[in-house]
Short mmCIF file of C-alpha atoms in Angstrom, two decimals:
data_model
loop_
_atom_site.label_atom_id
_atom_site.label_comp_id
_atom_site.label_asym_id
_atom_site.label_seq_id
_atom_site.Cartn_x
_atom_site.Cartn_y
_atom_site.Cartn_z
CA MET A 1326 105.14 92.13 81.39
CA GLU A 1327 106.94 91.27 84.61
CA GLN A 1328 110.35 92.84 85.20
CA PHE A 1329 113.19 90.85 86.72
CA GLU A 1330 116.47 91.59 88.45
CA ILE A 1331 119.13 89.15 87.30
CA GLU A 1332 122.62 88.51 88.61
CA GLN A 1333 125.02 86.21 86.78
CA ILE A 1334 128.31 84.83 88.05
CA PRO A 1335 130.72 82.40 86.36
CA SER A 1336 130.33 78.91 87.83
CA VAL A 1337 133.94 78.60 88.96
CA PHE A 1338 135.79 78.57 92.28
CA GLU A 1339 139.26 78.12 93.73
CA SER A 1340 140.67 77.76 97.24
CA ASN A 1341 142.38 80.95 98.36
CA ASN A 1342 143.73 81.94 101.78
CA VAL A 1343 145.41 85.12 100.58
CA GLU A 1344 144.19 88.37 102.14
CA LEU A 1345 142.29 90.20 99.41
CA ARG A 1346 141.27 93.76 100.25
CA PHE A 1347 139.27 96.10 98.02
CA VAL A 1348 139.73 94.00 94.90
CA ALA A 1349 136.03 94.10 93.89
CA LYS A 1350 133.27 96.69 93.73
CA ASP A 1351 130.54 94.71 95.51
CA LEU A 1352 129.45 91.35 96.93
CA VAL A 1353 128.57 89.82 93.55
CA ASN A 1354 132.07 90.50 92.22
CA GLY A 1355 133.85 89.83 95.52
CA LEU A 1356 132.49 86.46 96.63
CA LYS A 1357 134.83 84.81 99.11
CA ILE A 1358 133.08 82.03 101.01
CA ILE A 1359 134.48 80.01 103.90
CA GLU A 1360 133.58 76.31 103.98
CA ASP A 1361 135.03 73.99 106.67
CA ASP A 1362 137.66 76.62 107.64
CA GLN A 1363 138.89 76.90 104.03
CA ALA A 1364 138.33 80.10 102.05
CA TYR A 1365 137.19 79.90 98.44
CA ILE A 1366 136.93 82.66 95.87
CA VAL A 1367 133.89 82.24 93.65
CA GLY A 1368 132.69 83.63 90.33
CA ASN A 1369 134.27 86.79 88.93
CA LEU A 1370 136.66 87.05 91.88
CA ALA A 1371 137.99 83.56 91.06
CA LEU A 1372 138.56 84.62 87.45
CA ASN A 1373 140.34 87.82 88.46
CA GLU A 1374 142.41 86.57 91.40
CA GLY A 1375 142.59 82.81 90.87
CA ILE A 1376 145.29 80.76 89.18
CA SER A 1377 143.15 77.94 87.80
CA PRO A 1378 139.45 78.38 88.70
CA HIS A 1379 137.34 75.35 87.91
CA LYS A 1380 134.05 73.47 88.36
CA ASN A 1381 132.85 69.93 87.79
CA ILE A 1382 130.27 69.23 85.07
CA ASN A 1383 126.71 68.36 86.19
CA SER A 1384 127.87 68.09 89.80
CA SER A 1385 125.66 66.63 92.53
CA PRO A 1386 124.39 68.65 95.54
CA SER A 1387 126.84 66.76 97.75
CA GLU A 1388 129.88 68.12 95.88
CA LEU A 1389 131.81 71.18 97.01
CA ASP A 1390 131.31 73.26 93.88
CA TYR A 1391 127.51 72.90 94.01
CA LYS A 1392 127.46 73.84 97.72
CA LEU A 1393 129.62 76.92 97.14
CA LEU A 1394 127.55 78.16 94.20
CA MET A 1395 124.34 77.44 96.10
CA LYS A 1396 125.61 79.46 99.07
CA ALA A 1397 126.66 82.26 96.70
CA GLY A 1398 123.11 82.31 95.33
CA LEU A 1399 121.60 82.34 98.82
CA LEU A 1400 123.96 85.10 99.94
CA ILE A 1401 123.15 87.36 96.99
CA SER A 1402 119.41 86.67 97.33
CA ASN A 1403 119.46 87.35 101.06
CA GLN A 1404 121.27 90.65 100.54
CA LYS A 1405 118.55 91.77 98.14
CA LEU A 1406 115.38 90.27 99.59
CA GLY A 1407 116.12 89.17 103.16
CA SER A 1408 114.56 86.00 104.58
CA PRO A 1409 112.59 83.78 104.42
CA LEU A 1410 112.73 82.97 100.70
CA THR A 1411 111.10 80.52 98.32
CA ILE A 1412 113.68 79.12 95.90
CA THR A 1413 113.34 76.96 92.81
CA THR A 1414 116.29 75.44 91.04
CA GLY A 1415 116.72 72.62 88.53
CA PHE A 1416 118.74 69.94 86.81
CA PRO A 1417 118.88 68.40 83.35
CA PHE A 1418 116.52 65.46 82.75
CA SER A 1419 119.54 63.17 82.90
CA THR A 1420 120.18 63.96 86.59
CA PHE A 1421 116.84 65.43 87.75
CA GLN A 1422 115.41 62.32 89.42
CA LEU A 1423 118.80 61.45 90.92
CA TYR A 1424 119.49 64.81 92.58
CA LYS A 1425 116.14 66.52 93.25
CA ASP A 1426 115.53 65.26 96.80
CA GLU A 1427 119.13 65.88 97.82
CA ALA A 1428 118.98 69.44 96.45
CA VAL A 1429 115.76 70.24 98.32
CA ALA A 1430 117.25 68.92 101.57
CA LEU A 1431 120.36 71.07 101.04
CA ILE A 1432 118.57 74.32 100.17
CA LYS A 1433 115.47 74.24 102.38
CA GLY A 1434 115.63 75.53 105.94
CA GLU A 1435 118.40 77.52 107.62
CA THR A 1436 121.88 77.72 106.10
CA ASN A 1437 124.92 79.10 107.91
CA ILE A 1438 127.13 81.11 105.58
CA GLU A 1439 130.51 82.57 106.48
CA TYR A 1440 132.06 84.99 104.00
CA ASP A 1441 134.77 87.62 103.77
CA THR A 1442 133.59 91.18 103.07
CA SER A 1443 137.09 92.69 102.93
CA THR A 1444 137.25 91.95 99.19
CA TYR A 1445 134.88 94.89 98.61
CA SER A 1446 134.60 96.81 101.93
CA LYS A 1447 136.35 97.77 105.16
CA GLY A 1448 134.78 94.80 106.93
CA GLY A 1449 136.14 91.33 107.54
CA ARG A 1450 134.63 87.91 107.99
CA LYS A 1451 130.89 87.76 108.63
CA LYS A 1452 128.45 85.01 109.47
CA ILE A 1453 124.79 85.06 108.53
CA VAL A 1454 121.94 82.56 108.62
CA THR A 1455 119.69 82.48 105.57
CA GLU A 1456 116.25 80.90 105.68
CA VAL A 1457 114.51 79.19 102.77
CA GLU A 1458 110.89 78.47 103.65
CA ASN A 1459 110.30 76.24 100.64
CA ALA A 1460 112.59 74.80 97.96
CA TYR A 1461 111.58 73.20 94.67
CA VAL A 1462 113.44 71.43 91.87
CA MET A 1463 112.30 71.05 88.27
CA PRO A 1464 113.83 70.02 84.91
CA GLU A 1465 115.63 72.90 83.18
CA ALA A 1466 113.78 72.56 79.88
CA VAL A 1467 110.41 72.58 81.68
CA ALA A 1468 111.42 75.81 83.43
CA CYS A 1469 112.31 77.33 80.04
CA ALA A 1470 108.89 76.35 78.67
CA LEU A 1471 107.19 77.84 81.74
CA ALA A 1472 109.03 81.13 81.19
CA MET A 1473 108.09 81.11 77.49
CA ARG A 1474 104.42 80.88 78.44
CA LYS A 1475 104.39 83.19 81.46
CA HIS A 1476 106.92 85.83 80.45
CA ASN A 1477 107.29 85.65 76.65
CA GLN A 1478 103.55 85.02 76.07
CA ALA A 1479 104.05 81.92 73.92
CA ASN A 1480 100.93 79.78 73.57
CA GLY A 1481 99.78 76.53 72.05
CA ASN A 1482 102.14 73.61 71.48
CA PHE A 1483 105.84 74.25 70.84
CA PHE A 1484 109.25 72.65 70.98
CA MET A 1485 111.47 74.01 73.75
CA LEU A 1486 115.22 73.59 73.33
CA SER A 1487 117.71 74.34 76.10
CA LEU A 1488 121.31 74.55 74.89
CA GLY A 1489 123.58 74.54 77.92
CA TYR A 1490 127.27 73.92 78.40
CA GLY A 1491 126.88 70.49 79.97
CA THR A 1492 123.61 69.36 78.40
CA PHE A 1493 121.38 69.96 75.38
CA GLU A 1494 117.74 69.29 76.18
CA ALA A 1495 114.57 69.41 74.11
CA ILE A 1496 110.91 68.83 74.98
CA PHE A 1497 107.56 69.05 73.24
CA SER A 1498 105.53 71.42 75.42
CA THR A 1499 101.73 71.47 75.28
CA GLU A 1500 99.15 73.50 77.20
CA GLY A 1501 98.76 70.49 79.49
CA GLY A 1502 102.48 69.95 80.08
CA LEU A 1503 105.37 68.19 78.39
CA VAL A 1504 105.10 65.05 76.27
CA GLN A 1505 107.41 62.72 78.18
CA ARG A 1506 108.20 60.37 75.27
CA SER A 1507 109.56 63.31 73.26
CA SER A 1508 112.06 64.57 75.83
CA LEU A 1509 115.73 64.63 74.79
CA SER A 1510 118.82 65.03 76.94
CA THR A 1511 122.28 64.75 75.40
CA PHE A 1512 125.73 66.37 75.23
CA GLY A 1513 125.91 70.15 75.58
CA LEU A 1514 128.29 72.77 74.19
CA ARG A 1515 131.16 71.17 76.04
CA TYR A 1516 131.22 68.64 73.18
CA ALA A 1517 132.10 71.42 70.70
CA VAL A 1518 134.55 73.08 73.09
CA ASN A 1519 136.43 69.80 73.47
CA LEU A 1520 136.53 69.39 69.68
CA LEU A 1521 138.10 72.82 69.34
CA ALA A 1522 140.61 72.11 72.14
CA ALA A 1523 141.66 68.88 70.41
CA GLU A 1524 142.23 70.67 67.11
CA LEU A 1525 144.02 73.56 68.80
CA SER A 1526 146.40 71.23 70.63
CA LYS A 1527 147.60 69.85 67.28
CA GLN A 1528 149.05 73.27 66.42
CA TYR A 1529 149.79 74.95 69.77
CA TYR A 1530 150.95 74.15 73.27
CA LEU A 1531 147.96 75.09 75.43
CA ASP A 1532 150.12 75.88 78.48
CA LEU A 1533 148.02 73.89 80.98
CA LYS A 1534 144.92 76.00 80.29
CA ASN A 1535 141.89 74.59 82.11
CA GLU A 1536 138.47 73.87 80.66
CA HIS A 1537 136.92 77.17 81.71
CA GLN A 1538 139.71 79.12 80.01
CA ILE A 1539 139.21 77.15 76.79
CA ASP A 1540 135.45 77.74 77.04
CA SER A 1541 136.05 81.47 77.45
CA ALA A 1542 138.28 81.48 74.37
CA PHE A 1543 135.60 79.53 72.49
CA ARG A 1544 132.99 82.17 73.34
CA ASN A 1545 135.30 85.05 72.42
CA SER A 1546 136.57 83.42 69.19
CA PHE A 1547 140.20 84.11 70.10
CA ILE A 1548 142.89 83.00 72.52
CA PHE A 1549 146.34 84.26 73.47
CA LEU A 1550 149.04 81.59 73.14
CA ASN A 1551 152.75 82.30 73.42
CA ARG A 1552 151.94 86.03 73.50
CA LYS A 1553 150.13 85.82 70.19
CA LYS A 1554 146.44 86.36 69.54
CA VAL A 1555 145.04 83.33 67.72
CA ASP A 1556 141.80 83.79 65.77
CA LEU A 1557 139.43 80.88 66.47
CA THR A 1558 136.53 81.97 64.24
CA GLU A 1559 136.82 79.23 61.61
CA MET A 1560 137.88 76.58 64.11
CA ARG A 1561 134.87 77.41 66.29
CA ARG A 1562 132.49 77.24 63.35
CA ASP A 1563 133.84 73.84 62.34
CA ALA A 1564 133.49 72.53 65.91
CA LEU A 1565 129.93 73.81 66.20
CA LYS A 1566 129.01 72.32 62.81
CA ARG A 1567 130.34 68.91 63.84
CA TYR A 1568 128.51 69.19 67.16
CA TYR A 1569 125.24 70.03 65.41
CA GLN A 1570 125.60 67.26 62.82
CA ASP A 1571 126.83 64.58 65.23
CA VAL A 1572 124.74 65.32 68.33
CA ILE A 1573 121.92 67.83 67.99
CA SER A 1574 120.33 66.92 64.67
CA PRO A 1575 120.37 63.11 65.17
CA GLY A 1576 119.05 63.52 68.72
CA MET A 1577 116.11 65.63 67.61
CA ARG A 1578 115.28 63.28 64.73
CA LYS A 1579 115.05 60.47 67.25
CA ALA A 1580 113.02 62.43 69.83
CA PHE A 1581 110.45 64.19 67.63
CA ASP A 1582 108.27 62.52 65.01
CA ASP A 1583 106.04 63.88 62.23
CA LYS A 1584 102.98 63.93 64.50
CA ASP A 1585 104.78 66.24 66.91
CA PHE A 1586 105.59 68.67 64.11
CA GLU A 1587 101.98 68.55 62.90
CA LYS A 1588 100.77 69.62 66.34
CA SER A 1589 103.44 72.25 67.03
CA LYS A 1590 103.37 75.98 66.23
CA ALA A 1591 106.99 76.91 66.83
CA MET A 1592 110.43 75.91 68.06
CA TYR A 1593 112.21 78.08 70.64
CA VAL A 1594 115.82 77.80 71.78
CA ALA A 1595 117.23 79.09 75.09
CA GLY A 1596 120.44 78.71 77.07
CA GLY A 1597 123.94 79.99 76.41
CA GLY A 1598 124.13 78.10 73.11
CA ALA A 1599 121.45 80.39 71.68
CA LEU A 1600 124.06 83.18 71.63
CA TYR A 1601 126.14 81.42 68.97
CA PRO A 1602 124.98 82.69 65.55
CA GLU A 1603 126.55 79.65 63.87
CA LEU A 1604 124.32 77.26 65.81
CA VAL A 1605 121.25 79.39 65.17
CA GLU A 1606 122.10 79.28 61.46
CA PHE A 1607 122.29 75.47 61.51
CA PHE A 1608 118.89 75.23 63.22
CA GLU A 1609 117.33 77.66 60.75
CA GLU A 1610 118.75 75.77 57.79
CA GLU A 1611 117.33 72.45 58.96
CA PHE A 1612 113.89 73.69 60.04
CA LYS A 1613 113.21 76.66 57.69
CA ASP A 1614 110.65 74.73 55.62
CA ILE A 1615 109.22 72.78 58.56
CA ILE A 1616 108.43 75.07 61.50
CA HIS A 1617 108.91 78.61 62.81
CA PHE A 1618 112.25 78.75 64.64
CA GLU A 1619 113.13 81.53 67.10
CA VAL A 1620 115.74 82.39 69.70
CA ALA A 1621 113.83 83.07 72.91
CA GLU A 1622 113.97 86.56 74.38
CA GLY A 1623 116.35 86.50 77.35
CA ALA A 1624 117.66 83.12 76.20
CA PRO A 1625 120.63 82.82 78.64
CA TYR A 1626 118.39 83.52 81.67
CA LEU A 1627 115.17 81.81 80.62
CA ALA A 1628 115.51 78.81 82.96
CA ALA A 1629 116.11 81.10 85.95
CA VAL A 1630 113.03 83.14 85.00
CA GLY A 1631 110.97 79.95 84.83
CA TYR A 1632 112.27 78.89 88.24
CA CYS A 1633 111.29 82.30 89.60
CA TYR A 1634 107.74 81.94 88.27
CA ASN A 1635 107.50 78.53 89.92
CA SER A 1636 108.59 80.06 93.25
CA LEU A 1637 105.94 82.76 92.84
CA ALA A 1638 103.19 80.20 92.29
CA ALA A 1639 104.43 78.09 95.20
CA ASN A 1640 104.54 80.90 97.77
CA GLY A 1641 101.07 82.22 97.04
CA GLY A 1642 102.09 85.15 94.85
CA ASP A 1643 104.61 86.98 97.08
CA ARG A 1644 106.97 88.55 94.51
CA SER A 1645 109.26 89.95 97.19
CA LYS A 1646 110.36 86.46 98.34
CA ALA A 1647 110.41 84.45 95.09
CA VAL A 1648 113.81 83.44 93.68
CA GLY A 1649 114.97 81.39 90.70
CA LEU A 1650 118.44 79.87 91.08
CA ASP A 1651 120.05 78.31 87.99
CA ILE A 1652 123.32 76.64 89.02
CA GLY A 1653 124.68 76.04 85.53
CA ASN A 1654 127.91 74.48 84.38
CA SER A 1655 129.10 77.72 82.78
CA SER A 1656 127.22 80.41 84.72
CA THR A 1657 125.05 80.63 87.81
CA VAL A 1658 122.03 82.91 87.47
CA ILE A 1659 120.04 84.40 90.37
CA CYS A 1660 116.65 85.81 89.36
CA ASN A 1661 114.02 87.70 91.37
CA PHE A 1662 111.09 89.95 90.54
CA LEU A 1663 111.88 93.66 90.34
CA ASN A 1664 109.75 95.14 93.09
CA GLU A 1665 108.67 98.75 92.72
#
């Protein structure tokens, strides 16, 4: 089985012109990128040093947050593998056709990146030029299915579910490709996070907390408000149950018919939502007597792994230059083959 090297950074950023010296251990944790003469802290550095780090949901390649996260991915990839690279990234079905050409134009070719190394070293501002020989864009759920077949050795026909923060997607994957009529793209985990925030605001003053901070509290099942630790376990479960009943289950009933289930061997779920045991429980309860249900191995990174396999096929099998870049709404994942 192929081995991968995976880096993950929170998909957040904030403008910051403060001199930050030796506040991070390395580039991945000390990303400070300069865009149009303005410095931005990105990822973990934004969470540690920022006041209100943020990101748009399902942003287009023309927007600042996408450009910054893309450059962060290129910078990390270039540090590991050099240039030129072959990169594959993706979008949900809902925005794939709209953004694919724009994303390829942005990523392919030479990219000038200016960044500040003083956050983790004795250096200062540096400028590099990264080169991407070829860039490809594919739907996220298709990338997950590709990784299931190539990396997790799944075979035959199966349902592939991708539970992300911005979007929940599902496809019926066959040996010949996806069945287009059965593809589903609807609201992601953000729906449940917003439900929890609405309920929480009825009891507490949220002190101008931004969406990423609420999402973090949702994942951790607790939040500190007015110097008190508030347990969110039951509130989170209720929000996830409503999300499943109102969005996921009806969407899948509409997308998949009895013939699809007759032809399918299994149902796999990937994405950050696969880490919530409550959601897994709801899936298992609905499908226990219908089909084998399983959380995919490496669920949070599966799309990036699929992108990486696509890059490998596209560049003629050169593992040392193949990269998968998943610019997600919650996290950005950079994946490359682990070269011995």
